[in-house]
Amino acid sequence: MQLRYSFRLYPSAGQRMALARAFGCARVVYNDALRVRETARAEGLPFPKAGDLSKLLITEAKKTPERAWLGEVSAVVLQQSLRDLDSAYRNFFDGLKGKRPRMGAPRFKSRKDNRQAVRFTANARWKITTGGDLALPKIGNVRVKWSRDLPSTPSTVTVIKDAAGRYFCSFVVETEAGGVLPEVMPEVGIDLGLSHFAVLSDGTKIESPRFLRRAEKKLKRAQQALSRKAKGSNNRNKARLGVARAHARVADARREFHHQLSMKLIRENQAVAVEDLAVKGLARTRLAKSVHDAGWSAFVGMLEYKAARYGRTFVKIGRFEPTSQVCSQCGVKDGPKPLHVRVWTCGACGAVLDRDINAAVNVAKAAGLAVSACGARVRPGLVPAPREETGTHPKASRASGSQAGISVL
């Protein structure tokens, strides 16, 4: 399987300038190729091939005064920019054919985009030096903060600059599904929510950290400081970086929480089941900010790839399963309920059920996992009294009648 490893880069001032030059050249080639193809489409001409674009926009363009500065960066970076455009078109057309989720047509890139990236392949002859630096062509040896070892030798490296001005190097490496964890007995269903981030079928409730909500005051002050700065000024650029860094801290904290929780669930359970949530639909409601703050899609993606890596079973059930409407004790469907109803009583068996735990148990059952539904019960329902205890016998004594009356009350 393929895994991505990212590490923080600390380029010097000169290396930052060289990286900015590489970002700009790759962006210009991408935009030139997109413009040529869109012009051909508008005029009804054949779709230009990548080889023709490479010759026209890189090889020949370097000989012109307008694009002579393309020779200041590695040619591999420019070639990979054309490949990125091919991938964007391929994904767009596959979406129209129904082979993948639909996405928009390729768009022009801007130097003001939040993310800038270039990719170096093995042809660029980049390497990791004996001192632990990343040697990049026409950029130099960049210092890397290594947090762990790479499982195998990567063939490509992507250098990324995010909105907060941080630099990262990203490696995609081929690894085997080794390191399989020892088998365990528990199997768990997970119900994702907002009041609690996750509720497990064994009754465990995991509170939602709400990283964005907790940082809203700081984000508000940073955004207000940005709005007061004159457009185009140096101070405005500093304030923009302040806003981006505040958002980056929130995103990093959320990602760390997702990694720790997903690894804990994979380590402690042999099988994990979740529900396929309609995040896009929920993001169009009044709960949009809370939905995005939770980051369900990223968490489910981590569960999926970690289960594959460590030999666990991962099951995703359909989003139309009535997990909140079915009693996990007797299986009777009791109908939809408004969100403010957190505890409800089954009309068939009388069990008093916690909405979230009941849904988690139903998720596990729908996935075919061997879980117990005992965690869904909050307290036993009222059991009707036997017929002989609902009144007194006509010939019963006064004492027995009074006792029977007390038992009824």
mmCIF file of C-alpha atoms in Angstrom:
data_model
loop_
_atom_site.group_PDB
_atom_site.id
_atom_site.type_symbol
_atom_site.label_atom_id
_atom_site.label_comp_id
_atom_site.label_asym_id
_atom_site.label_seq_id
_atom_site.Cartn_x
_atom_site.Cartn_y
_atom_site.Cartn_z
ATOM 1 C CA MET A 1 0.000 0.000 0.000
ATOM 2 C CA GLN A 2 1.022 3.613 -0.504
ATOM 3 C CA LEU A 3 1.500 5.925 2.466
ATOM 4 C CA ARG A 4 2.341 9.599 2.597
ATOM 5 C CA TYR A 5 4.942 10.902 5.036
ATOM 6 C CA SER A 6 5.257 14.645 5.614
ATOM 7 C CA PHE A 7 8.084 16.464 7.380
ATOM 8 C CA ARG A 8 8.705 20.097 8.195
ATOM 9 C CA LEU A 9 11.254 21.972 6.073
ATOM 10 C CA TYR A 10 13.326 24.949 7.252
ATOM 11 C CA PRO A 11 14.783 26.621 4.136
ATOM 12 C CA SER A 12 17.133 29.577 4.394
ATOM 13 C CA ALA A 13 16.300 33.005 2.952
ATOM 14 C CA GLY A 14 18.014 32.197 -0.351
ATOM 15 C CA GLN A 15 16.345 28.808 -0.550
ATOM 16 C CA ARG A 16 12.940 30.399 0.062
ATOM 17 C CA MET A 17 13.574 32.677 -2.911
ATOM 18 C CA ALA A 18 14.576 29.695 -5.056
ATOM 19 C CA LEU A 19 11.442 27.805 -3.987
ATOM 20 C CA ALA A 20 9.281 30.845 -4.766
ATOM 21 C CA ARG A 21 10.852 30.904 -8.233
ATOM 22 C CA ALA A 22 10.068 27.207 -8.706
ATOM 23 C CA PHE A 23 6.465 27.702 -7.528
ATOM 24 C CA GLY A 24 6.026 30.588 -9.956
ATOM 25 C CA CYS A 25 7.495 28.791 -12.967
ATOM 26 C CA ALA A 26 5.386 25.678 -12.361
ATOM 27 C CA ARG A 27 2.293 27.847 -12.018
ATOM 28 C CA VAL A 28 3.000 29.724 -15.268
ATOM 29 C CA VAL A 29 3.501 26.500 -17.251
ATOM 30 C CA TYR A 30 0.281 25.078 -15.796
ATOM 31 C CA ASN A 31 -1.697 28.203 -16.714
ATOM 32 C CA ASP A 32 -0.161 28.367 -20.211
ATOM 33 C CA ALA A 33 -1.104 24.738 -20.872
ATOM 34 C CA LEU A 34 -4.620 25.272 -19.575
ATOM 35 C CA ARG A 35 -5.014 28.354 -21.770
ATOM 36 C CA VAL A 36 -3.842 26.472 -24.888
ATOM 37 C CA ARG A 37 -6.268 23.637 -24.269
ATOM 38 C CA GLU A 38 -9.210 25.917 -23.525
ATOM 39 C CA THR A 39 -8.490 27.906 -26.679
ATOM 40 C CA ALA A 40 -8.394 24.702 -28.729
ATOM 41 C CA ARG A 41 -11.703 23.594 -27.213
ATOM 42 C CA ALA A 42 -13.352 26.933 -27.989
ATOM 43 C CA GLU A 43 -12.159 26.815 -31.594
ATOM 44 C CA GLY A 44 -13.153 23.179 -32.091
ATOM 45 C CA LEU A 45 -9.577 21.977 -32.577
ATOM 46 C CA PRO A 46 -8.191 18.601 -31.396
ATOM 47 C CA PHE A 47 -7.214 18.294 -27.740
ATOM 48 C CA PRO A 48 -3.444 19.122 -27.468
ATOM 49 C CA LYS A 49 -1.360 16.246 -26.157
ATOM 50 C CA ALA A 50 1.025 16.529 -23.223
ATOM 51 C CA GLY A 51 4.075 15.883 -25.413
ATOM 52 C CA ASP A 52 3.182 18.743 -27.768
ATOM 53 C CA LEU A 53 2.527 21.060 -24.812
ATOM 54 C CA SER A 54 5.877 20.164 -23.266
ATOM 55 C CA LYS A 55 7.715 21.001 -26.464
ATOM 56 C CA LEU A 56 5.778 24.239 -27.035
ATOM 57 C CA LEU A 57 5.532 25.626 -23.487
ATOM 58 C CA ILE A 58 8.838 24.436 -21.998
ATOM 59 C CA THR A 59 11.470 23.611 -24.607
ATOM 60 C CA GLU A 60 10.569 26.322 -27.129
ATOM 61 C CA ALA A 61 9.413 28.840 -24.532
ATOM 62 C CA LYS A 62 12.839 28.880 -22.849
ATOM 63 C CA LYS A 63 14.308 30.248 -26.092
ATOM 64 C CA THR A 64 12.031 33.322 -26.055
ATOM 65 C CA PRO A 65 12.778 36.499 -24.063
ATOM 66 C CA GLU A 66 9.344 36.354 -22.399
ATOM 67 C CA ARG A 67 9.899 32.894 -20.901
ATOM 68 C CA ALA A 68 13.697 32.649 -20.708
ATOM 69 C CA TRP A 69 13.519 32.576 -16.892
ATOM 70 C CA LEU A 70 11.936 29.107 -17.052
ATOM 71 C CA GLY A 71 15.495 27.800 -17.387
ATOM 72 C CA GLU A 72 16.290 28.948 -13.833
ATOM 73 C CA VAL A 73 14.409 26.011 -12.294
ATOM 74 C CA SER A 74 14.594 22.266 -12.745
ATOM 75 C CA ALA A 75 12.869 21.055 -15.909
ATOM 76 C CA VAL A 76 11.349 18.165 -13.932
ATOM 77 C CA VAL A 77 9.257 20.634 -11.937
ATOM 78 C CA LEU A 78 7.776 22.028 -15.156
ATOM 79 C CA GLN A 79 7.076 18.570 -16.585
ATOM 80 C CA GLN A 80 5.288 17.545 -13.396
ATOM 81 C CA SER A 81 3.134 20.668 -13.634
ATOM 82 C CA LEU A 82 1.867 19.468 -17.028
ATOM 83 C CA ARG A 83 1.157 16.040 -15.499
ATOM 84 C CA ASP A 84 -0.874 17.697 -12.775
ATOM 85 C CA LEU A 85 -2.995 19.374 -15.444
ATOM 86 C CA ASP A 86 -3.511 16.010 -17.180
ATOM 87 C CA SER A 87 -4.660 14.522 -13.867
ATOM 88 C CA ALA A 88 -7.069 17.409 -13.319
ATOM 89 C CA TYR A 89 -8.653 16.882 -16.746
ATOM 90 C CA ARG A 90 -8.788 13.114 -16.249
ATOM 91 C CA ASN A 91 -10.572 13.482 -12.912
ATOM 92 C CA PHE A 92 -12.998 15.977 -14.433
ATOM 93 C CA PHE A 93 -13.931 13.703 -17.325
ATOM 94 C CA ASP A 94 -14.160 10.624 -15.069
ATOM 95 C CA GLY A 95 -16.580 12.548 -12.892
ATOM 96 C CA LEU A 96 -18.771 13.296 -15.901
ATOM 97 C CA LYS A 97 -18.749 9.591 -16.799
ATOM 98 C CA GLY A 98 -19.690 8.551 -13.266
ATOM 99 C CA LYS A 99 -16.401 6.785 -12.555
ATOM 100 C CA ARG A 100 -15.708 9.012 -9.554
ATOM 101 C CA PRO A 101 -17.412 11.858 -7.641
ATOM 102 C CA ARG A 102 -18.012 14.873 -9.845
ATOM 103 C CA MET A 103 -15.605 17.746 -9.621
ATOM 104 C CA GLY A 104 -15.118 21.039 -11.412
ATOM 105 C CA ALA A 105 -13.074 21.669 -14.549
ATOM 106 C CA PRO A 106 -9.406 22.720 -14.129
ATOM 107 C CA ARG A 107 -8.983 26.374 -13.202
ATOM 108 C CA PHE A 108 -6.131 28.851 -13.504
ATOM 109 C CA LYS A 109 -3.738 29.033 -10.548
ATOM 110 C CA SER A 110 -2.887 32.276 -8.757
ATOM 111 C CA ARG A 111 0.229 33.346 -6.923
ATOM 112 C CA LYS A 112 -2.116 34.239 -4.055
ATOM 113 C CA ASP A 113 -3.345 30.666 -3.654
ATOM 114 C CA ASN A 114 -3.123 29.327 -0.115
ATOM 115 C CA ARG A 115 -1.073 26.324 -1.199
ATOM 116 C CA GLN A 116 1.917 26.257 -3.520
ATOM 117 C CA ALA A 117 3.645 22.997 -4.437
ATOM 118 C CA VAL A 118 6.256 21.525 -6.773
ATOM 119 C CA ARG A 119 7.209 17.896 -7.265
ATOM 120 C CA PHE A 120 10.608 16.353 -7.949
ATOM 121 C CA THR A 121 10.914 12.846 -9.397
ATOM 122 C CA ALA A 122 13.938 10.569 -9.507
ATOM 123 C CA ASN A 123 14.968 12.180 -12.824
ATOM 124 C CA ALA A 124 15.656 15.410 -10.942
ATOM 125 C CA ARG A 125 18.369 13.592 -8.946
ATOM 126 C CA TRP A 126 17.219 14.826 -5.578
ATOM 127 C CA LYS A 127 18.503 12.942 -2.552
ATOM 128 C CA ILE A 128 18.662 12.801 1.218
ATOM 129 C CA THR A 129 22.194 13.629 2.301
ATOM 130 C CA THR A 130 24.156 11.788 4.960
ATOM 131 C CA GLY A 131 23.618 14.776 7.235
ATOM 132 C CA GLY A 132 19.843 14.450 6.943
ATOM 133 C CA ASP A 133 19.252 17.390 4.605
ATOM 134 C CA LEU A 134 17.083 17.282 1.491
ATOM 135 C CA ALA A 135 19.174 18.106 -1.576
ATOM 136 C CA LEU A 136 16.977 19.657 -4.287
ATOM 137 C CA PRO A 137 18.240 20.667 -7.752
ATOM 138 C CA LYS A 138 18.836 24.422 -8.188
ATOM 139 C CA ILE A 139 17.668 25.005 -4.617
ATOM 140 C CA GLY A 140 20.310 23.420 -2.385
ATOM 141 C CA ASN A 141 20.409 21.341 0.783
ATOM 142 C CA VAL A 142 17.323 22.166 2.843
ATOM 143 C CA ARG A 143 17.171 21.342 6.538
ATOM 144 C CA VAL A 144 14.479 18.787 7.462
ATOM 145 C CA LYS A 145 12.955 18.010 10.849
ATOM 146 C CA TRP A 146 12.748 14.202 10.730
ATOM 147 C CA SER A 147 10.127 12.880 13.147
ATOM 148 C CA ARG A 148 10.357 9.229 12.050
ATOM 149 C CA ASP A 149 12.157 6.983 9.579
ATOM 150 C CA LEU A 150 10.875 6.292 6.092
ATOM 151 C CA PRO A 151 9.863 2.622 5.651
ATOM 152 C CA SER A 152 11.333 2.498 2.130
ATOM 153 C CA THR A 153 13.161 4.666 -0.369
ATOM 154 C CA PRO A 154 10.751 7.126 -2.035
ATOM 155 C CA SER A 155 10.932 7.950 -5.731
ATOM 156 C CA THR A 156 9.351 11.418 -5.601
ATOM 157 C CA VAL A 157 9.198 14.310 -3.176
ATOM 158 C CA THR A 158 6.698 17.162 -3.130
ATOM 159 C CA VAL A 159 7.672 20.477 -1.550
ATOM 160 C CA ILE A 160 4.680 22.388 -0.196
ATOM 161 C CA LYS A 161 4.214 25.885 1.160
ATOM 162 C CA ASP A 162 0.976 26.393 3.087
ATOM 163 C CA ALA A 163 -0.999 29.553 3.813
ATOM 164 C CA ALA A 164 0.835 30.074 7.105
ATOM 165 C CA GLY A 165 4.188 30.292 5.315
ATOM 166 C CA ARG A 166 5.365 26.876 6.515
ATOM 167 C CA TYR A 167 7.291 24.508 4.246
ATOM 168 C CA PHE A 168 6.849 20.749 4.146
ATOM 169 C CA CYS A 169 8.309 17.882 2.157
ATOM 170 C CA SER A 170 5.941 15.032 1.362
ATOM 171 C CA PHE A 171 7.030 11.533 0.351
ATOM 172 C CA VAL A 172 4.780 8.801 -1.053
ATOM 173 C CA VAL A 173 6.305 5.416 -0.304
ATOM 174 C CA GLU A 174 5.297 1.853 -1.066
ATOM 175 C CA THR A 175 4.897 -0.271 2.051
ATOM 176 C CA GLU A 176 3.622 -3.735 2.763
ATOM 177 C CA ALA A 177 0.681 -4.302 5.085
ATOM 178 C CA GLY A 178 3.171 -5.500 7.667
ATOM 179 C CA GLY A 179 3.085 -4.818 11.364
ATOM 180 C CA VAL A 180 -0.265 -6.573 11.698
ATOM 181 C CA LEU A 181 -1.564 -6.116 15.221
ATOM 182 C CA PRO A 182 -2.400 -9.194 17.312
ATOM 183 C CA GLU A 183 -6.017 -10.278 17.120
ATOM 184 C CA VAL A 184 -8.434 -9.075 19.789
ATOM 185 C CA MET A 185 -12.015 -9.989 20.541
ATOM 186 C CA PRO A 186 -13.977 -6.678 20.654
ATOM 187 C CA GLU A 187 -15.850 -5.421 17.605
ATOM 188 C CA VAL A 188 -17.303 -1.943 17.733
ATOM 189 C CA GLY A 189 -19.817 0.221 15.937
ATOM 190 C CA ILE A 190 -19.318 3.990 15.940
ATOM 191 C CA ASP A 191 -21.967 6.684 15.788
ATOM 192 C CA LEU A 192 -20.440 10.064 14.900
ATOM 193 C CA GLY A 193 -22.134 13.199 16.168
ATOM 194 C CA LEU A 194 -21.714 16.778 17.329
ATOM 195 C CA SER A 195 -22.534 16.812 21.047
ATOM 196 C CA HIS A 196 -20.256 13.774 21.354
ATOM 197 C CA PHE A 197 -17.695 13.286 18.612
ATOM 198 C CA ALA A 198 -18.103 9.511 18.720
ATOM 199 C CA VAL A 199 -20.304 7.091 20.651
ATOM 200 C CA LEU A 200 -19.268 3.444 20.671
ATOM 201 C CA SER A 201 -21.558 0.444 20.768
ATOM 202 C CA ASP A 202 -20.094 -0.592 24.146
ATOM 203 C CA GLY A 203 -21.528 2.594 25.680
ATOM 204 C CA THR A 204 -18.336 4.695 25.606
ATOM 205 C CA LYS A 205 -18.876 8.354 24.748
ATOM 206 C CA ILE A 206 -16.020 10.502 23.431
ATOM 207 C CA GLU A 207 -16.489 14.219 23.900
ATOM 208 C CA SER A 208 -16.115 16.531 20.924
ATOM 209 C CA PRO A 209 -13.011 18.762 21.332
ATOM 210 C CA ARG A 210 -14.551 21.572 19.223
ATOM 211 C CA PHE A 211 -11.187 23.059 18.329
ATOM 212 C CA LEU A 212 -12.627 25.754 16.066
ATOM 213 C CA ARG A 213 -15.254 26.839 18.603
ATOM 214 C CA ARG A 214 -12.660 27.157 21.342
ATOM 215 C CA ALA A 215 -10.371 29.245 19.128
ATOM 216 C CA GLU A 216 -13.087 31.546 17.785
ATOM 217 C CA LYS A 217 -12.138 34.503 19.993
ATOM 218 C CA LYS A 218 -8.503 34.424 18.905
ATOM 219 C CA LEU A 219 -9.521 33.965 15.285
ATOM 220 C CA LYS A 220 -11.920 36.890 15.558
ATOM 221 C CA ARG A 221 -9.247 39.212 16.931
ATOM 222 C CA ALA A 222 -6.778 38.133 14.251
ATOM 223 C CA GLN A 223 -9.344 38.695 11.511
ATOM 224 C CA GLN A 224 -10.258 42.119 12.901
ATOM 225 C CA ALA A 225 -6.587 43.096 12.954
ATOM 226 C CA LEU A 226 -6.302 42.016 9.313
ATOM 227 C CA SER A 227 -9.335 44.062 8.253
ATOM 228 C CA ARG A 228 -7.800 47.245 9.701
ATOM 229 C CA LYS A 229 -4.634 47.039 7.613
ATOM 230 C CA ALA A 230 -4.311 48.878 4.314
ATOM 231 C CA LYS A 231 -4.511 46.647 1.270
ATOM 232 C CA GLY A 232 -1.154 45.939 -0.304
ATOM 233 C CA SER A 233 0.824 47.001 2.774
ATOM 234 C CA ASN A 234 3.478 45.016 4.575
ATOM 235 C CA ASN A 235 1.459 45.086 7.778
ATOM 236 C CA ARG A 236 -1.504 43.533 6.004
ATOM 237 C CA ASN A 237 0.655 40.667 4.817
ATOM 238 C CA LYS A 238 1.888 40.109 8.380
ATOM 239 C CA ALA A 239 -1.694 40.152 9.655
ATOM 240 C CA ARG A 240 -2.735 37.693 6.947
ATOM 241 C CA LEU A 241 -0.017 35.309 8.092
ATOM 242 C CA GLY A 242 -1.289 35.712 11.660
ATOM 243 C CA VAL A 243 -4.778 34.612 10.610
ATOM 244 C CA ALA A 244 -3.381 31.696 8.617
ATOM 245 C CA ARG A 245 -1.234 30.525 11.525
ATOM 246 C CA ALA A 246 -4.211 30.650 13.893
ATOM 247 C CA HIS A 247 -6.219 28.461 11.514
ATOM 248 C CA ALA A 248 -3.229 26.145 11.049
ATOM 249 C CA ARG A 249 -3.010 25.573 14.802
ATOM 250 C CA VAL A 250 -6.683 24.586 14.854
ATOM 251 C CA ALA A 251 -6.254 22.221 11.897
ATOM 252 C CA ASP A 252 -3.130 20.642 13.412
ATOM 253 C CA ALA A 253 -4.852 20.036 16.750
ATOM 254 C CA ARG A 254 -7.858 18.467 15.024
ATOM 255 C CA ARG A 255 -5.639 16.228 12.896
ATOM 256 C CA GLU A 256 -3.684 15.086 15.947
ATOM 257 C CA PHE A 257 -6.915 14.233 17.768
ATOM 258 C CA HIS A 258 -8.144 12.224 14.778
ATOM 259 C CA HIS A 259 -4.873 10.295 14.554
ATOM 260 C CA GLN A 260 -4.770 9.414 18.238
ATOM 261 C CA LEU A 261 -8.428 8.360 18.461
ATOM 262 C CA SER A 262 -8.383 6.349 15.224
ATOM 263 C CA MET A 263 -5.218 4.515 16.271
ATOM 264 C CA LYS A 264 -6.722 3.740 19.694
ATOM 265 C CA LEU A 265 -9.879 2.289 18.133
ATOM 266 C CA ILE A 266 -7.915 0.211 15.619
ATOM 267 C CA ARG A 267 -5.585 -1.114 18.299
ATOM 268 C CA GLU A 268 -8.366 -2.129 20.710
ATOM 269 C CA ASN A 269 -10.926 -3.588 18.260
ATOM 270 C CA GLN A 270 -10.733 -6.325 15.655
ATOM 271 C CA ALA A 271 -13.502 -4.786 13.522
ATOM 272 C CA VAL A 272 -14.801 -1.234 13.246
ATOM 273 C CA ALA A 273 -18.063 -0.122 11.621
ATOM 274 C CA VAL A 274 -19.154 3.432 10.824
ATOM 275 C CA GLU A 275 -22.006 5.056 8.959
ATOM 276 C CA ASP A 276 -21.536 6.774 5.603
ATOM 277 C CA LEU A 277 -22.541 10.330 6.506
ATOM 278 C CA ALA A 278 -23.809 12.905 4.006
ATOM 279 C CA VAL A 279 -21.330 15.576 5.062
ATOM 280 C CA LYS A 280 -22.007 17.812 2.055
ATOM 281 C CA GLY A 281 -25.705 17.874 2.843
ATOM 282 C CA LEU A 282 -25.145 18.593 6.540
ATOM 283 C CA ALA A 283 -22.693 21.364 5.626
ATOM 284 C CA ARG A 284 -25.564 23.258 3.974
ATOM 285 C CA THR A 285 -27.564 23.470 7.209
ATOM 286 C CA ARG A 286 -27.320 25.750 10.217
ATOM 287 C CA LEU A 287 -24.934 23.212 11.743
ATOM 288 C CA ALA A 288 -22.359 23.764 8.986
ATOM 289 C CA LYS A 289 -19.625 25.237 11.193
ATOM 290 C CA SER A 290 -19.921 22.464 13.767
ATOM 291 C CA VAL A 291 -19.939 19.805 11.048
ATOM 292 C CA HIS A 292 -16.736 21.158 9.503
ATOM 293 C CA ASP A 293 -15.196 21.548 12.953
ATOM 294 C CA ALA A 294 -15.763 17.841 13.671
ATOM 295 C CA GLY A 295 -13.968 16.656 10.522
ATOM 296 C CA TRP A 296 -15.814 13.347 10.192
ATOM 297 C CA SER A 297 -14.575 12.571 6.675
ATOM 298 C CA ALA A 298 -10.906 12.892 7.637
ATOM 299 C CA PHE A 299 -11.448 10.705 10.698
ATOM 300 C CA VAL A 300 -13.234 7.965 8.733
ATOM 301 C CA GLY A 301 -10.468 8.039 6.118
ATOM 302 C CA MET A 302 -7.876 7.482 8.844
ATOM 303 C CA LEU A 303 -9.851 4.566 10.246
ATOM 304 C CA GLU A 304 -10.060 3.006 6.798
ATOM 305 C CA TYR A 305 -6.400 3.113 5.873
ATOM 306 C CA LYS A 306 -5.181 2.168 9.350
ATOM 307 C CA ALA A 307 -7.503 -0.834 9.403
ATOM 308 C CA ALA A 308 -6.037 -1.972 6.067
ATOM 309 C CA ARG A 309 -2.506 -1.412 7.291
ATOM 310 C CA TYR A 310 -2.810 -3.220 10.613
ATOM 311 C CA GLY A 311 -4.991 -6.143 9.537
ATOM 312 C CA ARG A 312 -8.297 -4.980 10.999
ATOM 313 C CA THR A 313 -11.776 -5.128 9.458
ATOM 314 C CA PHE A 314 -13.392 -1.847 8.442
ATOM 315 C CA VAL A 315 -17.042 -1.682 7.372
ATOM 316 C CA LYS A 316 -18.990 1.357 6.194
ATOM 317 C CA ILE A 317 -22.769 0.959 6.152
ATOM 318 C CA GLY A 318 -25.173 2.932 3.973
ATOM 319 C CA ARG A 319 -26.303 6.366 5.047
ATOM 320 C CA PHE A 320 -29.966 5.407 4.718
ATOM 321 C CA GLU A 321 -29.877 2.751 7.445
ATOM 322 C CA PRO A 322 -32.457 3.797 10.118
ATOM 323 C CA THR A 323 -29.978 3.441 12.982
ATOM 324 C CA SER A 324 -31.733 6.045 15.140
ATOM 325 C CA GLN A 325 -35.218 4.696 14.512
ATOM 326 C CA VAL A 326 -34.797 0.985 15.280
ATOM 327 C CA CYS A 327 -34.771 -0.425 18.795
ATOM 328 C CA SER A 328 -31.543 -2.353 19.263
ATOM 329 C CA GLN A 329 -33.255 -4.616 21.843
ATOM 330 C CA CYS A 330 -36.202 -5.958 19.861
ATOM 331 C CA GLY A 331 -35.550 -4.630 16.328
ATOM 332 C CA VAL A 332 -38.864 -2.744 16.016
ATOM 333 C CA LYS A 333 -38.722 0.451 13.936
ATOM 334 C CA ASP A 334 -40.218 3.260 16.007
ATOM 335 C CA GLY A 335 -40.073 6.037 13.387
ATOM 336 C CA PRO A 336 -37.989 9.215 13.034
ATOM 337 C CA LYS A 337 -37.369 11.469 16.006
ATOM 338 C CA PRO A 338 -36.324 15.147 16.247
ATOM 339 C CA LEU A 339 -32.747 15.889 17.235
ATOM 340 C CA HIS A 340 -33.658 17.183 20.700
ATOM 341 C CA VAL A 341 -34.901 13.708 21.681
ATOM 342 C CA ARG A 342 -31.806 12.080 23.174
ATOM 343 C CA VAL A 343 -33.553 9.315 25.152
ATOM 344 C CA TRP A 344 -36.629 7.450 23.974
ATOM 345 C CA THR A 345 -38.737 4.504 25.043
ATOM 346 C CA CYS A 346 -39.451 1.629 22.682
ATOM 347 C CA GLY A 347 -43.183 1.180 22.317
ATOM 348 C CA ALA A 348 -42.818 -2.560 21.705
ATOM 349 C CA CYS A 349 -40.526 -3.805 24.471
ATOM 350 C CA GLY A 350 -40.502 -0.814 26.826
ATOM 351 C CA ALA A 351 -36.708 -0.422 26.822
ATOM 352 C CA VAL A 352 -35.469 3.095 27.536
ATOM 353 C CA LEU A 353 -32.730 3.785 24.998
ATOM 354 C CA ASP A 354 -30.000 6.345 24.652
ATOM 355 C CA ARG A 355 -30.276 7.658 21.101
ATOM 356 C CA ASP A 356 -26.543 7.681 20.330
ATOM 357 C CA ILE A 357 -25.627 4.356 21.953
ATOM 358 C CA ASN A 358 -28.628 2.715 20.317
ATOM 359 C CA ALA A 359 -27.494 4.056 16.919
ATOM 360 C CA ALA A 360 -23.936 2.785 17.494
ATOM 361 C CA VAL A 361 -25.255 -0.700 18.304
ATOM 362 C CA ASN A 362 -27.436 -0.652 15.182
ATOM 363 C CA VAL A 363 -24.423 0.429 13.094
ATOM 364 C CA ALA A 364 -22.502 -2.593 14.356
ATOM 365 C CA LYS A 365 -25.448 -4.925 13.715
ATOM 366 C CA ALA A 366 -25.956 -3.567 10.187
ATOM 367 C CA ALA A 367 -22.270 -4.239 9.507
ATOM 368 C CA GLY A 368 -22.655 -7.836 10.676
ATOM 369 C CA LEU A 369 -20.432 -7.448 13.725
ATOM 370 C CA ALA A 370 -20.893 -9.623 16.777
ATOM 371 C CA VAL A 371 -21.654 -6.954 19.360
ATOM 372 C CA SER A 372 -23.893 -6.962 22.357
ATOM 373 C CA ALA A 373 -26.802 -4.562 22.504
ATOM 374 C CA CYS A 374 -26.686 -4.336 26.283
ATOM 375 C CA GLY A 375 -24.952 -0.993 26.148
ATOM 376 C CA ALA A 376 -27.919 0.613 24.442
ATOM 377 C CA ARG A 377 -30.234 0.255 27.434
ATOM 378 C CA VAL A 378 -30.312 3.191 29.832
ATOM 379 C CA ARG A 379 -32.602 1.600 32.380
ATOM 380 C CA PRO A 380 -35.177 -1.208 32.312
ATOM 381 C CA GLY A 381 -38.604 -0.276 31.120
ATOM 382 C CA LEU A 382 -41.669 -0.551 33.367
ATOM 383 C CA VAL A 383 -43.000 -4.102 33.412
ATOM 384 C CA PRO A 384 -46.830 -4.438 33.618
ATOM 385 C CA ALA A 385 -48.001 -6.031 36.845
ATOM 386 C CA PRO A 386 -49.461 -9.563 36.644
ATOM 387 C CA ARG A 387 -53.235 -9.794 36.602
ATOM 388 C CA GLU A 388 -53.438 -11.332 40.077
ATOM 389 C CA GLU A 389 -51.593 -8.316 41.528
ATOM 390 C CA THR A 390 -53.769 -5.624 40.000
ATOM 391 C CA GLY A 391 -56.610 -5.969 42.563
ATOM 392 C CA THR A 392 -57.783 -7.861 45.662
ATOM 393 C CA HIS A 393 -59.706 -11.113 45.867
ATOM 394 C CA PRO A 394 -63.302 -10.631 46.984
ATOM 395 C CA LYS A 395 -62.737 -12.877 49.992
ATOM 396 C CA ALA A 396 -59.291 -11.583 50.832
ATOM 397 C CA SER A 397 -58.655 -10.225 54.285
ATOM 398 C CA ARG A 398 -58.226 -6.539 55.072
ATOM 399 C CA ALA A 399 -54.488 -7.017 55.593
ATOM 400 C CA SER A 400 -53.941 -8.810 52.322
ATOM 401 C CA GLY A 401 -56.023 -6.206 50.525
ATOM 402 C CA SER A 402 -54.013 -3.360 51.967
ATOM 403 C CA GLN A 403 -50.798 -5.107 50.949
ATOM 404 C CA ALA A 404 -52.129 -5.602 47.458
ATOM 405 C CA GLY A 405 -53.064 -1.928 47.276
ATOM 406 C CA ILE A 406 -49.562 -0.937 48.315
ATOM 407 C CA SER A 407 -48.041 -3.189 45.656
ATOM 408 C CA VAL A 408 -50.180 -1.560 42.979
ATOM 409 C CA LEU A 409 -49.101 1.924 44.022
#
